[in-house]
PDB file of C-alpha atoms in Angstrom:
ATOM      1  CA  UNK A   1      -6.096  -0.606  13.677  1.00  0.00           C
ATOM      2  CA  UNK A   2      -7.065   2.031  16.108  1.00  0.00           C
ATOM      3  CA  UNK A   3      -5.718   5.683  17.301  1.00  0.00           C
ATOM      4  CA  UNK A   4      -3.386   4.123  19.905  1.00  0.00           C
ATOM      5  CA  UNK A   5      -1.848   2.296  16.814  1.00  0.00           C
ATOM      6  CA  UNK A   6      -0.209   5.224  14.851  1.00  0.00           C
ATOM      7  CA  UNK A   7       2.750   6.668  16.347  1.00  0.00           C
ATOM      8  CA  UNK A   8       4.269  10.195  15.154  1.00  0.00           C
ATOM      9  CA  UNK A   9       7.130  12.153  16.472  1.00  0.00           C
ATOM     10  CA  UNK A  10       7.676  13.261  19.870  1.00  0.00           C
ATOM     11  CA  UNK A  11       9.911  14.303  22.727  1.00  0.00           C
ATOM     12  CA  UNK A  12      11.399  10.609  22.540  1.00  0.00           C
ATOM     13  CA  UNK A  13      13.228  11.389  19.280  1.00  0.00           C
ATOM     14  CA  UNK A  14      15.078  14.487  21.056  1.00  0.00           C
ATOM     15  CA  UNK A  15      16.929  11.449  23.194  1.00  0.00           C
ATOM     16  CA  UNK A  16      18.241  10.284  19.856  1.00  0.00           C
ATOM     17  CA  UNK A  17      21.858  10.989  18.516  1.00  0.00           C
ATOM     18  CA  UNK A  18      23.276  12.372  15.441  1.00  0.00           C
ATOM     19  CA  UNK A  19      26.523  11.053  13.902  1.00  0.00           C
ATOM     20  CA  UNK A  20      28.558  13.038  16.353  1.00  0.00           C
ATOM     21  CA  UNK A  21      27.059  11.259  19.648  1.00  0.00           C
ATOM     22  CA  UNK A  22      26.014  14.588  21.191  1.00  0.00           C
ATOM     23  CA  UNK A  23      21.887  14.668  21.522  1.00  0.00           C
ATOM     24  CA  UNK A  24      19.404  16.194  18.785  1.00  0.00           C
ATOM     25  CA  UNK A  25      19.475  19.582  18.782  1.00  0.00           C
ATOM     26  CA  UNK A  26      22.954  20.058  20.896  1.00  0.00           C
ATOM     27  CA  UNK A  27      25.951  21.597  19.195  1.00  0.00           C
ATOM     28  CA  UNK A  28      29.598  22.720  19.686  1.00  0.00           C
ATOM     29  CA  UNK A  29      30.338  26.518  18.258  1.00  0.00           C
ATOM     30  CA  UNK A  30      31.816  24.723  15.498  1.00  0.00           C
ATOM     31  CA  UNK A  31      28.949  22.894  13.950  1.00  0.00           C
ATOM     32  CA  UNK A  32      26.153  24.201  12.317  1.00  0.00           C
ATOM     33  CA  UNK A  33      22.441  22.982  13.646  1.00  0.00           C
ATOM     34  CA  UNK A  34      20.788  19.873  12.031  1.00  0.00           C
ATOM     35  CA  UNK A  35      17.394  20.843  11.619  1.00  0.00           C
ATOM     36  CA  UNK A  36      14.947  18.274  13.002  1.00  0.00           C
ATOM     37  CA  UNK A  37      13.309  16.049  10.068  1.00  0.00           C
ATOM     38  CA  UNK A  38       9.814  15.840   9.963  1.00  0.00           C
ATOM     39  CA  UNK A  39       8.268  12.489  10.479  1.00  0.00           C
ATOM     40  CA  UNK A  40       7.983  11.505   6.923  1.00  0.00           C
ATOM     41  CA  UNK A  41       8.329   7.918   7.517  1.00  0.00           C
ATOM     42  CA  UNK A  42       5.781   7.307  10.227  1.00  0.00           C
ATOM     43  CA  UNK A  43       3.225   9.381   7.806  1.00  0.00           C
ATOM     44  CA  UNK A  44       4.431   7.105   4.917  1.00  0.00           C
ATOM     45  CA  UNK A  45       3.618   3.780   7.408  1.00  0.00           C
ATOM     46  CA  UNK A  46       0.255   4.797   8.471  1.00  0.00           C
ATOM     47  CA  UNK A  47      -0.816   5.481   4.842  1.00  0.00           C
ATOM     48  CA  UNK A  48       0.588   2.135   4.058  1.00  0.00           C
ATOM     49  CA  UNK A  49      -1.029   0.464   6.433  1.00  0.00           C
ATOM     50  CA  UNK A  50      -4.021   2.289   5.903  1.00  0.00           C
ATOM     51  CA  UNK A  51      -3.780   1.091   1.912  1.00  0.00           C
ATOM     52  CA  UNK A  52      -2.691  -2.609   2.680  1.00  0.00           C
ATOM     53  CA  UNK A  53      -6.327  -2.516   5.328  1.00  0.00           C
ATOM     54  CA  UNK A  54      -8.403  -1.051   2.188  1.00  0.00           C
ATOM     55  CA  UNK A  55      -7.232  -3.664  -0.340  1.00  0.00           C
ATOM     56  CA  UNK A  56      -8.367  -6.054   2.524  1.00  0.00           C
ATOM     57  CA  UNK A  57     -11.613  -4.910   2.332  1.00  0.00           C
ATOM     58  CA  UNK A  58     -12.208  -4.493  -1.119  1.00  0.00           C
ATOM     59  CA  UNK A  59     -11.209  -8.158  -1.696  1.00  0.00           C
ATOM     60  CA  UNK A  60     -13.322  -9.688   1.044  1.00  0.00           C
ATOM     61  CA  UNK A  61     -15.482  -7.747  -0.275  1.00  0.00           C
ATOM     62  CA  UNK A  62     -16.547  -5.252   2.278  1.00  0.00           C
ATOM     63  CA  UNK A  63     -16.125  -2.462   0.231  1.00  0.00           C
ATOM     64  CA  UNK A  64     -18.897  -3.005  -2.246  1.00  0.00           C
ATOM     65  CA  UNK A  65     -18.770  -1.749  -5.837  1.00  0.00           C
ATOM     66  CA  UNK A  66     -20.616   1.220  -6.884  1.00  0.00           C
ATOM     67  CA  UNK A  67     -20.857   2.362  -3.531  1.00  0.00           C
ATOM     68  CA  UNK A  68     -19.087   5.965  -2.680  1.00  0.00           C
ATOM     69  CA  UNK A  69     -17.403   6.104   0.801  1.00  0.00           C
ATOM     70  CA  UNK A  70     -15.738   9.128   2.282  1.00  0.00           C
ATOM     71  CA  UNK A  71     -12.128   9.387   3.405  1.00  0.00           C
ATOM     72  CA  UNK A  72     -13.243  11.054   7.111  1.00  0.00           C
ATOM     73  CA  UNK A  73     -16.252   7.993   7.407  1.00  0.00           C
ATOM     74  CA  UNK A  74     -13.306   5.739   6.913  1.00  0.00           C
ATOM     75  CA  UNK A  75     -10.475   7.478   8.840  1.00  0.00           C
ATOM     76  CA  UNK A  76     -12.933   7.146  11.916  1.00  0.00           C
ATOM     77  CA  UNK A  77     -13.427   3.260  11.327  1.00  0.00           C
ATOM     78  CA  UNK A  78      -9.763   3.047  11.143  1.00  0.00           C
ATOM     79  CA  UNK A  79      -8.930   5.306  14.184  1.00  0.00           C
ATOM     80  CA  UNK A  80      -7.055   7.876  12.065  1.00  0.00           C
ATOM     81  CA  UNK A  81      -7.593  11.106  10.175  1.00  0.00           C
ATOM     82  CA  UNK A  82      -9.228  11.231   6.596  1.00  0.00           C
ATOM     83  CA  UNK A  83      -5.544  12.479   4.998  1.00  0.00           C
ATOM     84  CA  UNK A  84      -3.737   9.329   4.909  1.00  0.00           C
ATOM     85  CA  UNK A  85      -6.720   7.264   4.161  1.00  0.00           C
ATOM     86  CA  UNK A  86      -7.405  10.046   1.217  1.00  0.00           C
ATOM     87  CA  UNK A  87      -3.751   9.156   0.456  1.00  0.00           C
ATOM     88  CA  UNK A  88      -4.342   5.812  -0.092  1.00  0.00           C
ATOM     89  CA  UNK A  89      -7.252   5.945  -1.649  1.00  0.00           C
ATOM     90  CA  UNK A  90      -6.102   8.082  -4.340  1.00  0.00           C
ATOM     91  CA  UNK A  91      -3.113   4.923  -4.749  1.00  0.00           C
ATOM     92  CA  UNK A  92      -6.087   2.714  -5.218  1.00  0.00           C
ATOM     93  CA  UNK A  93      -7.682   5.138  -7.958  1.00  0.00           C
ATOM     94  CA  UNK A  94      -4.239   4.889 -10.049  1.00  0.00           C
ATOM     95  CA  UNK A  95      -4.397   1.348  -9.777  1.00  0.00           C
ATOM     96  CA  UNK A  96      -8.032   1.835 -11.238  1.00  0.00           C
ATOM     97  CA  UNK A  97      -9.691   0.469  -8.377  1.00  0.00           C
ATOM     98  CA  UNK A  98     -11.296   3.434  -7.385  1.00  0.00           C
ATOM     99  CA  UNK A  99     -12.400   6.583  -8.905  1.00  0.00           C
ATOM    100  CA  UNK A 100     -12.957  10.069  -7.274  1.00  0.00           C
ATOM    101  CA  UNK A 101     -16.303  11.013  -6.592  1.00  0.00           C
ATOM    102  CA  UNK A 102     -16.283  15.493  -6.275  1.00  0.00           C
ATOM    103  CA  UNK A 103     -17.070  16.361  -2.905  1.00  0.00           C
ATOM    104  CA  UNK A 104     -18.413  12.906  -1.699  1.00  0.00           C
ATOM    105  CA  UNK A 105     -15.290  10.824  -1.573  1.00  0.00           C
ATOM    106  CA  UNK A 106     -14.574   7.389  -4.337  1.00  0.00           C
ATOM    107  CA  UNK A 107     -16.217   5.457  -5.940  1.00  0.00           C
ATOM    108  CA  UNK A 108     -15.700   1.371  -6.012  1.00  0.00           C
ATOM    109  CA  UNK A 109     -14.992   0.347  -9.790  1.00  0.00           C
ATOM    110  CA  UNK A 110     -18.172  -1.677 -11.091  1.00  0.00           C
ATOM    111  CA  UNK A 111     -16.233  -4.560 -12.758  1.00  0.00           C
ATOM    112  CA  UNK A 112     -17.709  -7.178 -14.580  1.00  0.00           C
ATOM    113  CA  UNK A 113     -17.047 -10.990 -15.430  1.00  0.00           C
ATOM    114  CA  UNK A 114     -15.545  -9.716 -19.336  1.00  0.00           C
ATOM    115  CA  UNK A 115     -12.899  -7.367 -17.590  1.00  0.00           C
ATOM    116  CA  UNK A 116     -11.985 -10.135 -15.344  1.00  0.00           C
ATOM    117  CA  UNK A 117     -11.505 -12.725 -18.651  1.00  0.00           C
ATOM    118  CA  UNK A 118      -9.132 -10.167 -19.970  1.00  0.00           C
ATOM    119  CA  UNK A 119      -7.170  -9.737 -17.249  1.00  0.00           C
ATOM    120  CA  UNK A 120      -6.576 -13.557 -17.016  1.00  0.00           C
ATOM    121  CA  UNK A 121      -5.807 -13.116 -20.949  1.00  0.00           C
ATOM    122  CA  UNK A 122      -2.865 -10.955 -20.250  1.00  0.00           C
ATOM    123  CA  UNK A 123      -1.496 -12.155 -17.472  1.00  0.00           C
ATOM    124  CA  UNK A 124      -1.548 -15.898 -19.815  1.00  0.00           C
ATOM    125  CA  UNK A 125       0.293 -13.562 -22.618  1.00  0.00           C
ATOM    126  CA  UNK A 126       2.940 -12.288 -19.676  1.00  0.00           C
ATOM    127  CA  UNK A 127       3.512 -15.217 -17.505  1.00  0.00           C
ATOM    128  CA  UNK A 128       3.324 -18.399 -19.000  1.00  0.00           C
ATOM    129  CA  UNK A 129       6.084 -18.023 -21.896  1.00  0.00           C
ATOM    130  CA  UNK A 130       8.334 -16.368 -18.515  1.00  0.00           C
ATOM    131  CA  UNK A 131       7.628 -19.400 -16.870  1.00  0.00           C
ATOM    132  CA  UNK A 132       8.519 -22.195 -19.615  1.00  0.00           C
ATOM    133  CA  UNK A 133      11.814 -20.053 -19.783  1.00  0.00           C
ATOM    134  CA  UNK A 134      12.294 -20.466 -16.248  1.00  0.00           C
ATOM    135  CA  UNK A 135      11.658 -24.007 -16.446  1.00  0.00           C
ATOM    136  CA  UNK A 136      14.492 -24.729 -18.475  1.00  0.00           C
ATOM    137  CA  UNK A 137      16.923 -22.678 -16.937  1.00  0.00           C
ATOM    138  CA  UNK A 138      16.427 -22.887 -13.089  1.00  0.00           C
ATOM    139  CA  UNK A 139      17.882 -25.198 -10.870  1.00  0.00           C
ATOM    140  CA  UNK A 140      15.396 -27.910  -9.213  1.00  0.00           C
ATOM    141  CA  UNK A 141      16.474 -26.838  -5.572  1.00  0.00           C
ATOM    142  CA  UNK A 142      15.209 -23.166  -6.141  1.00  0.00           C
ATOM    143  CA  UNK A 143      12.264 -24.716  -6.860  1.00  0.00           C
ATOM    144  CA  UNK A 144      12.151 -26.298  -3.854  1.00  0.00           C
ATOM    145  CA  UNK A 145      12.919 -23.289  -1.952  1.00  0.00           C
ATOM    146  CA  UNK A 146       9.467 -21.929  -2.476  1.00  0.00           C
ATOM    147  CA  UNK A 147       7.882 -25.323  -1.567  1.00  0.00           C
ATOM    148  CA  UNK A 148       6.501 -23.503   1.740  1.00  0.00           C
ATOM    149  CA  UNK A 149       5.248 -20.441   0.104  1.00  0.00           C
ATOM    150  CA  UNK A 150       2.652 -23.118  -2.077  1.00  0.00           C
ATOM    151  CA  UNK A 151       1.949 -24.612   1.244  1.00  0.00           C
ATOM    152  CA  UNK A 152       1.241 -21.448   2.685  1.00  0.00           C
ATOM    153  CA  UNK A 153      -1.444 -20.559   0.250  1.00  0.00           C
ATOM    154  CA  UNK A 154      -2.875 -24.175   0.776  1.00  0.00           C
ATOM    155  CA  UNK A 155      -3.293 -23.222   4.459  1.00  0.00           C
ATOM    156  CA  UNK A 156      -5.038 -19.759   3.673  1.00  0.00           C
ATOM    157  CA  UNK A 157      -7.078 -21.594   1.310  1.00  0.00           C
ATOM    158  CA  UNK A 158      -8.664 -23.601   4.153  1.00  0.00           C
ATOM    159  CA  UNK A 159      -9.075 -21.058   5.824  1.00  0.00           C
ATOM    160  CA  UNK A 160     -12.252 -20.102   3.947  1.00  0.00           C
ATOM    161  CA  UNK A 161     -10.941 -16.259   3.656  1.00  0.00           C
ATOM    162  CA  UNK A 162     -10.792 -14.730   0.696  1.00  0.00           C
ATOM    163  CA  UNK A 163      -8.506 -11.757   1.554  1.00  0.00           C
ATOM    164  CA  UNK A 164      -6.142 -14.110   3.183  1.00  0.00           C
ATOM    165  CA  UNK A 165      -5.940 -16.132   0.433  1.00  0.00           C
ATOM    166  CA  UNK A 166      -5.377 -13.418  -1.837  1.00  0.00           C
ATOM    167  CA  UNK A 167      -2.416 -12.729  -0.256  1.00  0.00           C
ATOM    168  CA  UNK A 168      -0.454 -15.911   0.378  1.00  0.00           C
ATOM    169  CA  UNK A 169      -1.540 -16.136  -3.730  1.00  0.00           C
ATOM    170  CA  UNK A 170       0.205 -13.246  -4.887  1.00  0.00           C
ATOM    171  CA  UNK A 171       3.358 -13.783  -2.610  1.00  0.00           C
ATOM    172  CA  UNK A 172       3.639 -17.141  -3.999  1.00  0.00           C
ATOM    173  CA  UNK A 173       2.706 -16.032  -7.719  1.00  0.00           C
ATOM    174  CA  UNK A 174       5.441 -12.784  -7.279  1.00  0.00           C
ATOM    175  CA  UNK A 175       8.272 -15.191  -5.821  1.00  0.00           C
ATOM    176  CA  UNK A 176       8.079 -17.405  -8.910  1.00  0.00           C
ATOM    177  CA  UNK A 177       8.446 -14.547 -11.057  1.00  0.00           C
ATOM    178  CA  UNK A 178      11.312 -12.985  -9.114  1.00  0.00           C
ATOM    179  CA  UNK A 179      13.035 -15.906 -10.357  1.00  0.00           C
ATOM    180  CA  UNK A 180      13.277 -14.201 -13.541  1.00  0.00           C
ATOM    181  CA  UNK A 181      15.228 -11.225 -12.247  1.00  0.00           C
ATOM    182  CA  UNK A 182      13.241  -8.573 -13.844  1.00  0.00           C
ATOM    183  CA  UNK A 183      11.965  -6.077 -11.510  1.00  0.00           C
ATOM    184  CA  UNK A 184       9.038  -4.912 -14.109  1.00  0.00           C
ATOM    185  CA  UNK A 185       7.892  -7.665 -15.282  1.00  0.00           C
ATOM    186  CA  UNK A 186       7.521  -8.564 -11.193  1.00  0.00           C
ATOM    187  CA  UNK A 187       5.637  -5.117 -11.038  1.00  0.00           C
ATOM    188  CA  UNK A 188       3.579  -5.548 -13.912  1.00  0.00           C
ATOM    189  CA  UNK A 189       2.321  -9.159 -13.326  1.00  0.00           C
ATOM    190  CA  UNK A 190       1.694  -8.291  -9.354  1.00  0.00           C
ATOM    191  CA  UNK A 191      -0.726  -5.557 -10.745  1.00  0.00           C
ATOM    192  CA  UNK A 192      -2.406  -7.785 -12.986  1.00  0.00           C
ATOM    193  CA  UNK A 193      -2.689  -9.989 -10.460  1.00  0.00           C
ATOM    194  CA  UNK A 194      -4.546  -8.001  -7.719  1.00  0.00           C
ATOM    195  CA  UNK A 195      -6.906  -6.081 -10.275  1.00  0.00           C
ATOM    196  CA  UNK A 196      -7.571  -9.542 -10.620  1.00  0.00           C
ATOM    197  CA  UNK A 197      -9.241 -10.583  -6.980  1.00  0.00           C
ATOM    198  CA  UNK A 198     -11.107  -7.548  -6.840  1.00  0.00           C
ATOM    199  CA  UNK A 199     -14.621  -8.256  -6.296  1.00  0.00           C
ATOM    200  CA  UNK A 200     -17.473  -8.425  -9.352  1.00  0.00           C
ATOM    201  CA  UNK A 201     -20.665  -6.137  -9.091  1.00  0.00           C
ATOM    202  CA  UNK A 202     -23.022  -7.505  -7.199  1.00  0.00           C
ATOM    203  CA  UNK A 203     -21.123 -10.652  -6.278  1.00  0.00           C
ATOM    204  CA  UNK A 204     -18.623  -9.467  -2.963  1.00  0.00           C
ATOM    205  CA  UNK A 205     -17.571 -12.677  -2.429  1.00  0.00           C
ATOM    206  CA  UNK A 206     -17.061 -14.503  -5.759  1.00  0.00           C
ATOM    207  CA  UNK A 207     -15.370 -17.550  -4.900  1.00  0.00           C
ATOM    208  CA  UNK A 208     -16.594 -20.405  -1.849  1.00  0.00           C
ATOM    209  CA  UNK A 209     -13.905 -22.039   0.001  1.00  0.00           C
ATOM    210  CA  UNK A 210     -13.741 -24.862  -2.286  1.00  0.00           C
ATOM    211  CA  UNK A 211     -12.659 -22.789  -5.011  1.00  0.00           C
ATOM    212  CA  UNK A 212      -9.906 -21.459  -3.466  1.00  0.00           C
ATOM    213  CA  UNK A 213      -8.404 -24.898  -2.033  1.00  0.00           C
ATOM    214  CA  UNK A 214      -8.710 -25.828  -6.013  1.00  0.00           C
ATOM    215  CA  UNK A 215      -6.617 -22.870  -6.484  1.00  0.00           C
ATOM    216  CA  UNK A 216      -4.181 -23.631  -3.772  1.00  0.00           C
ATOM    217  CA  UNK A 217      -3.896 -27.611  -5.045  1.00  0.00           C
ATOM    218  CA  UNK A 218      -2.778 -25.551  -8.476  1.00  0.00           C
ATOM    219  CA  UNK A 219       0.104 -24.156  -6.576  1.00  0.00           C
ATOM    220  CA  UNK A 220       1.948 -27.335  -5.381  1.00  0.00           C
ATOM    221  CA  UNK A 221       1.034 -29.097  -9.115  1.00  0.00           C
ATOM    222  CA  UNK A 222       2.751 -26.472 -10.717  1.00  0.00           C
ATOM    223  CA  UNK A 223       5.373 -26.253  -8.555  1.00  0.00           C
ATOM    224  CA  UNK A 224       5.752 -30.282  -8.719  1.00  0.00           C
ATOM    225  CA  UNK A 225       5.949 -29.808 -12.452  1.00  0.00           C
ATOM    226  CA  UNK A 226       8.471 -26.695 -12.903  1.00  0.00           C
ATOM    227  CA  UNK A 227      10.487 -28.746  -9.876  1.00  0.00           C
ATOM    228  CA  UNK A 228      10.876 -31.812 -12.946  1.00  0.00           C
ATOM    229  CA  UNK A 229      11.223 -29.866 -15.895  1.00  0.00           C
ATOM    230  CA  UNK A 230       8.043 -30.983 -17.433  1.00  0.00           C
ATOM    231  CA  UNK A 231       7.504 -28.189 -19.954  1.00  0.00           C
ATOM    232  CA  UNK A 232       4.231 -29.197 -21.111  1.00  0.00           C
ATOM    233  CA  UNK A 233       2.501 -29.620 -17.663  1.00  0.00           C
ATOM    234  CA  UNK A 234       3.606 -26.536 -16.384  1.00  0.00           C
ATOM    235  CA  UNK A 235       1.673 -24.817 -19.598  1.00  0.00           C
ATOM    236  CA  UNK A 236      -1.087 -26.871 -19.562  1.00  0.00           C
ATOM    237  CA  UNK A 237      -0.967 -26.050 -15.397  1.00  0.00           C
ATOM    238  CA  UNK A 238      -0.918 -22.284 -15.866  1.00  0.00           C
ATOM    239  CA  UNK A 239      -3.157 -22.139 -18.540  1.00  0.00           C
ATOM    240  CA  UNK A 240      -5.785 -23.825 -16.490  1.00  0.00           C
ATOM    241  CA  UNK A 241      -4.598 -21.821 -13.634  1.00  0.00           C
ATOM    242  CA  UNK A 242      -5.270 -18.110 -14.969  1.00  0.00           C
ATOM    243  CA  UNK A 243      -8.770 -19.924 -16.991  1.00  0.00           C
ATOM    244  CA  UNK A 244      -9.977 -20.906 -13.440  1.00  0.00           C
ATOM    245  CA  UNK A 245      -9.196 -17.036 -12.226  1.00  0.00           C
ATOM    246  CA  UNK A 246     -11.932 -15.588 -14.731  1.00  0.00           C
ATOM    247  CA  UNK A 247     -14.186 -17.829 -14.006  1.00  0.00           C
TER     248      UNK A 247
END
């Protein structure tokens, strides 16, 4: 991402029309003047963007635990100012991956191999009695539908990169859980899930390539089994699944 990247209002939005059909900022004696709107959504896409780039780097690894870095230090590798990457790193301290450091910027979370164990704990507790329900209840073709999504993360699996792997993971994780219909539980697990990948102290990249095809393989066997209706392979499947995670 660079400067010429980030687009915020100007004289082209004047050219736009309101519900009328006259031009922005034109009006009959009988109307009252719309007052422009500020550009709240191109601020909210930058910082986005700037958030979805920073959970990039923390899972490849490039942000390094324990380190401090600086919201200006980063808005210049990014080609943008320090407020929306301060933005989004304040996200990333609510989601506890980051704490603030006074005066200096945040912190990355030093995270070690028992917080990752408990994590794959609860998100055993959350997802596999959710998924034995599902099992029963949905039809084999839906299963099926998400065929390309396992495929997917097979194919960033070889890739050998962690961050792309991470996310083809938790798209295909989230869209088996959708399935369920509940919009918290989604939210919850997806949580879970990336506190999950983040990287252990002293240990950026914790998984080799080979680990993460495993992982992938995982996919289309559970998918294969919850396709069937074989109850007791899709448990045994995700309990291996999340025991492989914390490892």
């Amino acid at each position: 991402m660079n400067a010429g990247s980030v687009e915020y209002g100007d004289g082209a939005d004047r050219e736009r029309c309101g519900p009328s059909g006259t031009a922005r900022g034109e009006h009959t004696h009988s109307e009252i003047p719309i007052p422009r709107p500020r550009p709240v959504v191109q601020r909210a896409s930058v910082r986005g963007q700037i958030l979805d780039a920073l959970r990039t780097a923390l899972v490849g690894g490039e942000l390094v635990p324990g380190e401090v870095y600086s919201a200006p230090v980063l808005g210049e590798r990014f080609g943008v100012s320090a407020t929306p990457v301060r933005e989004a790193m304040q996200q990333l301290a609510l989601e506890g991956a980051v704490e603030v450091v006074p005066n200096r910027g945040f912190r990355v979370i030093v995270r070690g191999t028992r917080e990752l164990a408990e994590l794959a704990e609860v998100r055993a507790l959350i997802e596999v009695p959710v998924m034995l329900r599902l099992a029963r209840t949905v039809p084999a073709e839906r299963w099926a539908e998400l065929r390309p999504l396992a495929e997917a993360s097979v194919r960033a699996a070889a890739s050998g990169c962690r961050a792309t792997y991470a996310e083809a993971d938790r798209v295909f994780h989230r869209s088996l859980l959708a399935l369920s219909g509940n919009e918290q539980l989604v939210g919850i697990a997806e949580d879970l899930h990336r506190r999950s990948q983040w990287p252990l102290v002293g240990a950026p990249v914790r998984r080799g390539r080979a680990d993460l095809v495993a992982d992938a393989a995982e996919h289309m066997a559970l998918l294969e089994a919850l396709t069937a209706g074989e109850l007791d392979a899709v448990q045994a499947l995700m309990r291996e699944h999340f025991a492989g995670a914390s490892g």
